[in-house]
Short mmCIF file of C-alpha atoms in Angstrom, two decimals:
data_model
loop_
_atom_site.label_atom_id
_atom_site.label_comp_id
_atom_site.label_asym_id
_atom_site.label_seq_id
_atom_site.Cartn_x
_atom_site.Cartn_y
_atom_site.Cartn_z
CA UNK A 8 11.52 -15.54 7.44
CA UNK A 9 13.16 -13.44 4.83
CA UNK A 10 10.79 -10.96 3.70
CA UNK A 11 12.80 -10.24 0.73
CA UNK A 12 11.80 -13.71 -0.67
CA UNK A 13 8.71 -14.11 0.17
CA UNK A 14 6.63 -10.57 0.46
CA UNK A 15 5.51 -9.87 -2.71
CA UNK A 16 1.39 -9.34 -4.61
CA UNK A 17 0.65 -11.98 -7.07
CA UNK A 18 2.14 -11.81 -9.78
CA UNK A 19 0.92 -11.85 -13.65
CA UNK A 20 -2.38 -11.03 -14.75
CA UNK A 21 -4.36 -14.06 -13.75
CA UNK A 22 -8.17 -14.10 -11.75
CA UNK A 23 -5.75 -13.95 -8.30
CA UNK A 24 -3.23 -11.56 -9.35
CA UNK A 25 -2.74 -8.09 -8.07
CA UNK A 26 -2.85 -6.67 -10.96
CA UNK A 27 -6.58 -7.90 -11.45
CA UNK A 28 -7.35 -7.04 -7.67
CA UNK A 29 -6.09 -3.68 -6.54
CA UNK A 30 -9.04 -1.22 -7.42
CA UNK A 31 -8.75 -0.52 -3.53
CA UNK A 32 -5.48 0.73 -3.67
CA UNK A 33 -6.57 2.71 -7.05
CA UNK A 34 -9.56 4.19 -5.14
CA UNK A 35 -7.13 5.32 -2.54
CA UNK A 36 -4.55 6.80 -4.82
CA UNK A 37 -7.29 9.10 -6.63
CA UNK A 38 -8.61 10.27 -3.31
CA UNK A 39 -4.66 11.43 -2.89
CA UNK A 40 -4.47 12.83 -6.11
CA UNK A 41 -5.21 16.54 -5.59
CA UNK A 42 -1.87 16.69 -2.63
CA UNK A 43 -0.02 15.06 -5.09
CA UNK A 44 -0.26 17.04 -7.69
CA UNK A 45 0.03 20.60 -5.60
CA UNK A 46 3.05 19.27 -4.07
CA UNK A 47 4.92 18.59 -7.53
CA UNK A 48 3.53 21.83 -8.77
CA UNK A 49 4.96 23.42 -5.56
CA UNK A 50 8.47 21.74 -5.33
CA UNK A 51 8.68 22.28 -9.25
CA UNK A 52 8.34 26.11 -8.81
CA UNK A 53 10.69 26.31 -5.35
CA UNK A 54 13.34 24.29 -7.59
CA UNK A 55 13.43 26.72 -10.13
CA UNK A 56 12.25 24.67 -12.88
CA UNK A 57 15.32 22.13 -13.53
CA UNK A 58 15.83 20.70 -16.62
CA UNK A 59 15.34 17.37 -15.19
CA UNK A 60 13.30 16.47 -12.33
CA UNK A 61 13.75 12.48 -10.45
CA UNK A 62 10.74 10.67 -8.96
CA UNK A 63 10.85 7.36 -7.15
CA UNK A 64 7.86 5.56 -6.56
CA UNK A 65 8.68 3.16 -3.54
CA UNK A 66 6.35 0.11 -3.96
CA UNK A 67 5.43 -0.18 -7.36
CA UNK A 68 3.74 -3.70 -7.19
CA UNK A 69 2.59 -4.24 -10.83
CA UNK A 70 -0.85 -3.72 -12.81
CA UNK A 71 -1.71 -0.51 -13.98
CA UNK A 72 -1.53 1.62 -10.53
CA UNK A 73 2.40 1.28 -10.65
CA UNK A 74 2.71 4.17 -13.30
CA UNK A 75 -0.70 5.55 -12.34
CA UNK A 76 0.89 8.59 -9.65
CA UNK A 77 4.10 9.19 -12.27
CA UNK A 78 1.26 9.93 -15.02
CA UNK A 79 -0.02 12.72 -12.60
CA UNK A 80 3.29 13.91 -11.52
CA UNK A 81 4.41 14.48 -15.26
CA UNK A 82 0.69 16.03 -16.17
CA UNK A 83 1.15 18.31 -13.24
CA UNK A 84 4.67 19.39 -14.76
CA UNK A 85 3.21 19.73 -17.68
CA UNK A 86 0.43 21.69 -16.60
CA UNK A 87 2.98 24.24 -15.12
CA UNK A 88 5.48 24.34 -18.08
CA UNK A 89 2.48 25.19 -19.98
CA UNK A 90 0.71 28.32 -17.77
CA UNK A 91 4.71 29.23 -18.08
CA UNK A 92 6.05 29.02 -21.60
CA UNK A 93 8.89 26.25 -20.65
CA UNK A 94 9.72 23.43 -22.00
CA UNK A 95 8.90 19.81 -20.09
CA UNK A 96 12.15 18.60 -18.50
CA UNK A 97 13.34 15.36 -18.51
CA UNK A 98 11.51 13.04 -15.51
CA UNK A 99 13.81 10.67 -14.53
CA UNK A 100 11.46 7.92 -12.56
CA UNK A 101 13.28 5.39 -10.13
CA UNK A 102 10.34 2.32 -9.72
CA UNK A 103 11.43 0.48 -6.58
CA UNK A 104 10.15 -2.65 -4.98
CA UNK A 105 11.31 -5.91 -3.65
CA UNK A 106 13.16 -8.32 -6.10
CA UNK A 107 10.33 -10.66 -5.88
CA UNK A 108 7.92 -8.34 -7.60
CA UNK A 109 6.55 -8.56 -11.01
CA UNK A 110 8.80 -6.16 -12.96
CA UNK A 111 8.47 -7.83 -16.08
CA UNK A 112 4.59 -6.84 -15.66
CA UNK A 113 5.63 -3.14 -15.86
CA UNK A 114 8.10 -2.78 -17.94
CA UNK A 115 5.99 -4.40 -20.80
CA UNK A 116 3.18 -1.77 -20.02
CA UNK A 117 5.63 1.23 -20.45
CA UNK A 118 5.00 1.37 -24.76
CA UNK A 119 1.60 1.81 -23.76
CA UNK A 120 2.43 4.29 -21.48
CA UNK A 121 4.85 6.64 -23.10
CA UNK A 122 2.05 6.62 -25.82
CA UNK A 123 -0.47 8.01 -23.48
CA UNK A 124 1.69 10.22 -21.88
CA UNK A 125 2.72 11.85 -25.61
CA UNK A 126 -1.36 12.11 -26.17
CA UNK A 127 -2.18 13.40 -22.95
CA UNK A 128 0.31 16.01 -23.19
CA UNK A 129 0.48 16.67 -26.39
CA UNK A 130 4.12 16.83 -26.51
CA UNK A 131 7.28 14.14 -26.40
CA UNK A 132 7.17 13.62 -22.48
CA UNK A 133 11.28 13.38 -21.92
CA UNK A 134 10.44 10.32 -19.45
CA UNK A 135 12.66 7.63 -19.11
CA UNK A 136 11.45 4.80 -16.24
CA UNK A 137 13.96 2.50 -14.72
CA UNK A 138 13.55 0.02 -11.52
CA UNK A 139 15.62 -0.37 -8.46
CA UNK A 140 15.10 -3.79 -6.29
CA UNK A 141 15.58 -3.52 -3.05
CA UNK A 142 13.81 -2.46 0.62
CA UNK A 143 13.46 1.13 0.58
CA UNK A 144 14.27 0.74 4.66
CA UNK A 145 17.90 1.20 3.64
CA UNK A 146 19.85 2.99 1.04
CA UNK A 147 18.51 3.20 -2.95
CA UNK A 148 19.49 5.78 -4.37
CA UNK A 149 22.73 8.31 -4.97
CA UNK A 150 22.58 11.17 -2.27
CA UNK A 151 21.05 14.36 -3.54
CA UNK A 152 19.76 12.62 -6.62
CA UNK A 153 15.69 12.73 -6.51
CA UNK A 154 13.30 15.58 -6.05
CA UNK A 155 10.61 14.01 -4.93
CA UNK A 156 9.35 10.20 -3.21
CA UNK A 157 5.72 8.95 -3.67
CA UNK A 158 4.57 5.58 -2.08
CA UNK A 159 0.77 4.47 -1.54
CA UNK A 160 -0.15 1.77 0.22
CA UNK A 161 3.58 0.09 1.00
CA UNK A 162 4.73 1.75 4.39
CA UNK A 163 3.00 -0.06 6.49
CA UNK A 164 4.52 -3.28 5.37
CA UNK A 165 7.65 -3.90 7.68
CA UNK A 166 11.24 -4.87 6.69
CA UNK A 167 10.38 -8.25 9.01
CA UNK A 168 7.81 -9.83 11.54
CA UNK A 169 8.37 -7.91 14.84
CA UNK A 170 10.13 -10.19 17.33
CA UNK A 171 7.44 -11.26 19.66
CA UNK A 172 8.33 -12.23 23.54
CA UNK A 173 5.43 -14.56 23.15
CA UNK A 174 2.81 -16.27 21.09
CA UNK A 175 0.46 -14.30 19.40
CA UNK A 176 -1.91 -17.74 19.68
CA UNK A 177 -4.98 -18.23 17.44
CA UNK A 178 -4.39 -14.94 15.66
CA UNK A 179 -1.64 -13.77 12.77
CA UNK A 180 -1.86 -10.07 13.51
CA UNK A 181 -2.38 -7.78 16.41
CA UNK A 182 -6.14 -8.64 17.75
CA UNK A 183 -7.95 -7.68 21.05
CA UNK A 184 -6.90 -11.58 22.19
CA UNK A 185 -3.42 -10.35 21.75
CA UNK A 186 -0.62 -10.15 24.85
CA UNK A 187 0.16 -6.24 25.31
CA UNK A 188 3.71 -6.94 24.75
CA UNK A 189 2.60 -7.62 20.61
CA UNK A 190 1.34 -4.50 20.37
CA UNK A 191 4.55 -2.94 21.73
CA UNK A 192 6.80 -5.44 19.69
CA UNK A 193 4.83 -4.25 16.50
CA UNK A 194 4.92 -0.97 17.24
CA UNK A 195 8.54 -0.68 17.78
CA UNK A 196 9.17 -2.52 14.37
CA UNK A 197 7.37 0.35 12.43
CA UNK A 198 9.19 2.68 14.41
CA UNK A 199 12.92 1.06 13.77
CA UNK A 200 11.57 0.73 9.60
CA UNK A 201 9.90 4.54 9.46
CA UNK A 202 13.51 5.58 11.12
CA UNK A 203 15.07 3.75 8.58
CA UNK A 204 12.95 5.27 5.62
CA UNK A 205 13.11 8.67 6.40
CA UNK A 206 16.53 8.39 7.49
CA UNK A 207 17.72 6.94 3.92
CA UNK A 208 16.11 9.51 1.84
CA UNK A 209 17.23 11.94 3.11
CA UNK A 210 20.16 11.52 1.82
CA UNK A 211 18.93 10.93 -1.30
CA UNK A 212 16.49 13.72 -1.73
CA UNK A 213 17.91 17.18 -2.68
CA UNK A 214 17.47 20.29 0.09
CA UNK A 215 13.78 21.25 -0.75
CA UNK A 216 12.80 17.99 -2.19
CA UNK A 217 9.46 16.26 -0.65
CA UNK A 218 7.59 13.09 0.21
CA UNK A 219 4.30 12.25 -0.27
CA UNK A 220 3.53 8.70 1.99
CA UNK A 221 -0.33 7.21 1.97
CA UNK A 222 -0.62 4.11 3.84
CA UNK A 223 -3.30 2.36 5.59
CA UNK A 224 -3.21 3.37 9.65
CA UNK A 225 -5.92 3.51 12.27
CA UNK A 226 -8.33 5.72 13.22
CA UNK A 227 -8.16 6.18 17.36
CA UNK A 228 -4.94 4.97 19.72
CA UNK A 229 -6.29 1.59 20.97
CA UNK A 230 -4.24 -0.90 18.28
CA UNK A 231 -7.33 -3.28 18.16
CA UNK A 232 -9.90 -1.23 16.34
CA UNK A 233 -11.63 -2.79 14.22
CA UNK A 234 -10.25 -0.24 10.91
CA UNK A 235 -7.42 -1.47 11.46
CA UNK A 236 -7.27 -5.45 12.86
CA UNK A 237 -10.62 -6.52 11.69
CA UNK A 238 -10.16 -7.08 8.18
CA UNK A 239 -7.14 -9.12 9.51
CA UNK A 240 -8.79 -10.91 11.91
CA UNK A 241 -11.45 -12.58 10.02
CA UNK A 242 -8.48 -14.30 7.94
CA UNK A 243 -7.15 -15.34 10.58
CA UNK A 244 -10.67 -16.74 11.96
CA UNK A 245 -10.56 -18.72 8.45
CA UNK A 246 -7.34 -20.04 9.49
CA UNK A 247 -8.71 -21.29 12.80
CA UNK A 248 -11.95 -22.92 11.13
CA UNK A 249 -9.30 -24.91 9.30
CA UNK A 250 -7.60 -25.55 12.03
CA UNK A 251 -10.26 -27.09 13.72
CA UNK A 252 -11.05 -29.65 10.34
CA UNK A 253 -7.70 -30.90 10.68
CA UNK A 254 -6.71 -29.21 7.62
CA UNK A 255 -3.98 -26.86 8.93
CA UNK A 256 -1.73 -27.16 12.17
CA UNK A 257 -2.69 -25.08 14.99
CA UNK A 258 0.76 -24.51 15.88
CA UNK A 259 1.28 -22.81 12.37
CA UNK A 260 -1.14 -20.40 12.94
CA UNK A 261 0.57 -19.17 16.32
CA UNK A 262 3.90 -19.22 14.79
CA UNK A 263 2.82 -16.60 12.22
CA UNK A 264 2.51 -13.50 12.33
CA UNK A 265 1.98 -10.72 9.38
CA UNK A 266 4.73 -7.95 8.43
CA UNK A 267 2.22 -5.31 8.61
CA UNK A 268 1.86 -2.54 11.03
CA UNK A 269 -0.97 0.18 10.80
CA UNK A 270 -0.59 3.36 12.85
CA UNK A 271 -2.11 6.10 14.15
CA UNK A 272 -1.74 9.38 13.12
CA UNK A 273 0.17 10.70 16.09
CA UNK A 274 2.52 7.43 15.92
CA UNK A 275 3.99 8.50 12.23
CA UNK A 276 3.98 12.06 13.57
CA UNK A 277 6.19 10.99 16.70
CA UNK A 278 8.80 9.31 14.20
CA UNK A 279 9.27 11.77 11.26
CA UNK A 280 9.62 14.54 14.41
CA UNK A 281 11.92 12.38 16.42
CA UNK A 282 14.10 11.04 13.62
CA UNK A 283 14.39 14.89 12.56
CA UNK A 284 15.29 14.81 9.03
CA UNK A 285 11.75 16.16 7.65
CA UNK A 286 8.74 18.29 8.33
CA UNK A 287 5.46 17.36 7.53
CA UNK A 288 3.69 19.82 5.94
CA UNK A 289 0.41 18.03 5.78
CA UNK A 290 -1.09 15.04 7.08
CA UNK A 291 -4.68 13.87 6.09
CA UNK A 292 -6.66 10.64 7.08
CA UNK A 293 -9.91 9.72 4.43
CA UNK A 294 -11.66 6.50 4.58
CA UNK A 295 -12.18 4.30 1.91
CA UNK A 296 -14.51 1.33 1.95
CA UNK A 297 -13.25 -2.31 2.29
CA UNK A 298 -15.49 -3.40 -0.61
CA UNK A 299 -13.96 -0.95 -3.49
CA UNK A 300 -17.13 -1.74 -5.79
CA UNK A 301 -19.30 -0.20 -2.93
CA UNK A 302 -21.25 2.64 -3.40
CA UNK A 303 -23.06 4.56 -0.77
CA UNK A 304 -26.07 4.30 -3.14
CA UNK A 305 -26.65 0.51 -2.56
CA UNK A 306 -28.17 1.39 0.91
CA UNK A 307 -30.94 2.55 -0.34
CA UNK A 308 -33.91 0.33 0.64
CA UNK A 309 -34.44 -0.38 -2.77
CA UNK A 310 -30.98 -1.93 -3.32
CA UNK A 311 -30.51 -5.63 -2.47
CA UNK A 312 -26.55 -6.14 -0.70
CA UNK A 313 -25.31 -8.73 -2.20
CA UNK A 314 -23.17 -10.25 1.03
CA UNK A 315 -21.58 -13.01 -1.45
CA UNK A 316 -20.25 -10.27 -3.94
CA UNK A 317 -18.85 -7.94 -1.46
CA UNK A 318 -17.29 -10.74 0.48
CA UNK A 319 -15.63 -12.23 -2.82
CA UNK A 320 -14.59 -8.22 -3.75
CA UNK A 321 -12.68 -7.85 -0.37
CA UNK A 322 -10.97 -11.25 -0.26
CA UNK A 323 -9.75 -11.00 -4.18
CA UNK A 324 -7.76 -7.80 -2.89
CA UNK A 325 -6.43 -9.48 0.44
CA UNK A 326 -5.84 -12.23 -1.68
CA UNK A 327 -3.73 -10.58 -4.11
CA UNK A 328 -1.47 -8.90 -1.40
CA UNK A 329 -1.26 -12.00 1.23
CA UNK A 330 -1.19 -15.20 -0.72
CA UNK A 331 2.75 -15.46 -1.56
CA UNK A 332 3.62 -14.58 2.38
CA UNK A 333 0.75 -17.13 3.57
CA UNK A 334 1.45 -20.00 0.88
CA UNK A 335 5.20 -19.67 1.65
CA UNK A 336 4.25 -20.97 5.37
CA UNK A 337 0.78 -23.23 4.97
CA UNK A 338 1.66 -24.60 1.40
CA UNK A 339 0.27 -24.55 -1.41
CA UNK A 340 -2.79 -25.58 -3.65
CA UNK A 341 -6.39 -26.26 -1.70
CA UNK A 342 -5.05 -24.69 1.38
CA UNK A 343 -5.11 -21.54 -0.20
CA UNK A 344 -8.49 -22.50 -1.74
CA UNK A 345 -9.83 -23.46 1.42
CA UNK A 346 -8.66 -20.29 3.76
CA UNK A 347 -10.23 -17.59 1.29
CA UNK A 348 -13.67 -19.42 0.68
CA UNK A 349 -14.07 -19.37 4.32
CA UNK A 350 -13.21 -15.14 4.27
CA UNK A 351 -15.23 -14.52 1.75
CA UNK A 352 -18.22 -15.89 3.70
CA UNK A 353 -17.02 -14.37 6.95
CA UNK A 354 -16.16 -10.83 5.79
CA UNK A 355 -19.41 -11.33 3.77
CA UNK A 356 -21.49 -12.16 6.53
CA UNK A 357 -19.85 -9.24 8.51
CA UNK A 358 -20.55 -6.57 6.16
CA UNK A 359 -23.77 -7.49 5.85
CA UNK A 360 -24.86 -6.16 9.54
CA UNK A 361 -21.90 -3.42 9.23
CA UNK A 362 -20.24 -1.81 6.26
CA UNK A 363 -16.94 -1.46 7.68
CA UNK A 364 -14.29 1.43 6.42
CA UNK A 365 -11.06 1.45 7.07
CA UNK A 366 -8.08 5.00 7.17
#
């Protein structure tokens, strides 16, 4: 499978497109916002306050998130140029994602977003946004050309599907029915791609320059907890109750597997230290809810959980993220249908006797 071609959100601005669908990643991003903001602050002082200053955002996806962490980079520069009596520099921002992805969706939200960016700050912001397609687990960029790499919620997809020694059967991630040798084979993919990444920009990234990464990992060692294969497993449990209609192929379920890989915290820790090129100067797990319209709140005895609502809210977000990869293997029109009716009522159903987190 060529990821290149087929990994991708939904496109456009429809009910099922990412764009719609990707207040989870949003929640995440704001709970990141503080250490993204002190670390632009911080680099912007150690550099000496350039006249320009580069940013790539690796993953940009579409909607209104993929301009949502430059907006805070620039206000944080502006902040400082203020306290400081300089002028804003020009920000040079370098959007990258796979070809696939919806980059006429951004660039037509950019008016809107130089406007805010001129209100917000009260002065011409000097930002000029371009995009670079491609996999950022190779080369982007010219060497010593950015100051600083943000990415949320991308690094954990891999460059391909990890090549299994054998069948991952009835499931199309890592699950505790899983052979030990998937776990390793997955395992050693994100390790070959986070080489890859780190490797890359750092020859891209000036002496000084940082990286701020969030992606999705797991809380404990064991690969099969549930905040990190659960949320996978019930789709593929939906993909099994098909199976057994009739209306999908058993034998496509075991010959799929998702690009995806969620770690734990000593795993990315073991990588960036072994591959050598940077230091991590902080490295925080938070957990977010899978329902991103949940508030603690509704478990107050006086609330009524809605299982329905919460399961629809989880699977419009998986939905968004996993339909191209999945459609590009089971087809096309009811299947699709068919596989996320069943996970709403399964994740549904499950959340209503546990409301499930995930790092």
């Amino acid at each position: 499978m060529n990821m290149e071609s087929v990994l991708r959100m939904n496109p456009g601005h429809e009910p099922n497109s990412y764009a719609r669908n990707s207040t989870h990643q949003r929640n995440v991003m704001f709970k990141a916002m503080p250490i993204v903001k002190e670390r632009v602050r911080a680099l912007y002082r150690k550099a000496l306050f350039p006249n320009h200053f580069a940013v790539a955002g690796l993953g940009c996806a579409s909607g209104s998130n993929s301009l949502l962490a430059i907006s805070w980079i620039i206000e944080a520069i502006s902040g400082l140029c203020s306290q400081t009596g300089r002028s804003l520099p020009e920000v040079l921002v370098f959007l990258k994602d796979l070809p696939g992805n919806d980059f006429n969706s951004v660039f037509s939200s950019l008016p809107s977003f130089y406007e805010n960016l001129k209100e917000k700050n009260r002065v011409e912001s000097n930002c000029y946004v371009s995009a670079m397609p491609g996999s950022f687990y190779g080369r982007l960029f010219p060497s010593r050309s950015l100051h600083f790499v943000h990415s949320s919620y991308s690094v954990h997809w891999l460059s391909q599907v990890p090549e299994l020694p054998e069948q991952n059967k009835g499931s199309i991630y890592m699950a505790s029915t899983s052979p030990s040798s998937v776990f390793q084979a997955y395992m050693k993919q994100f390790q070959k791609d986070l080489t890859n990444l780190l490797s890359s920009r750092a020859e891209e990234i000036i002496p000084g320059g940082e990286m701020v990464l969030i992606l999705i990992g797991r809380s404990i060692p064991d690969p099969t907890s549930e905040d990190c294969c659960l949320l996978l497993w019930w789709l593929s449990r939906s993909l099994v109750e098909m199976a057994d209609g009739g209306l999908v192929e058993a034998a496509d379920i075991d010959s799929f597997n998702l690009p995806v890989y969620m770690p734990y915290k000593q795993e990315v820790t073991d990588v960036v230290e072994g591959e050598g090129s940077f230091t991590i100067n902080r490295l925080e797990t938070f957990e977010v809810n899978w329902d991103p319209f949940y508030h603690e709140d509704e478990d107050d005895e006086n609330c009524t959980f809605d299982k329905f609502k919460s399961g629809q809210n989880v699977a419009d977000c998986i939905r968004s993220v996993t339909e191209p990869i999945l459609r590009s293997h089971f087809g096309d029109g009811l299947v699709m249908e068919n596989v996320f009716k069943r996970y709403v009522r399964l994740v549904g159903e499950h959340l209503e006797v546990e409301k499930t987190k995930g790092m």
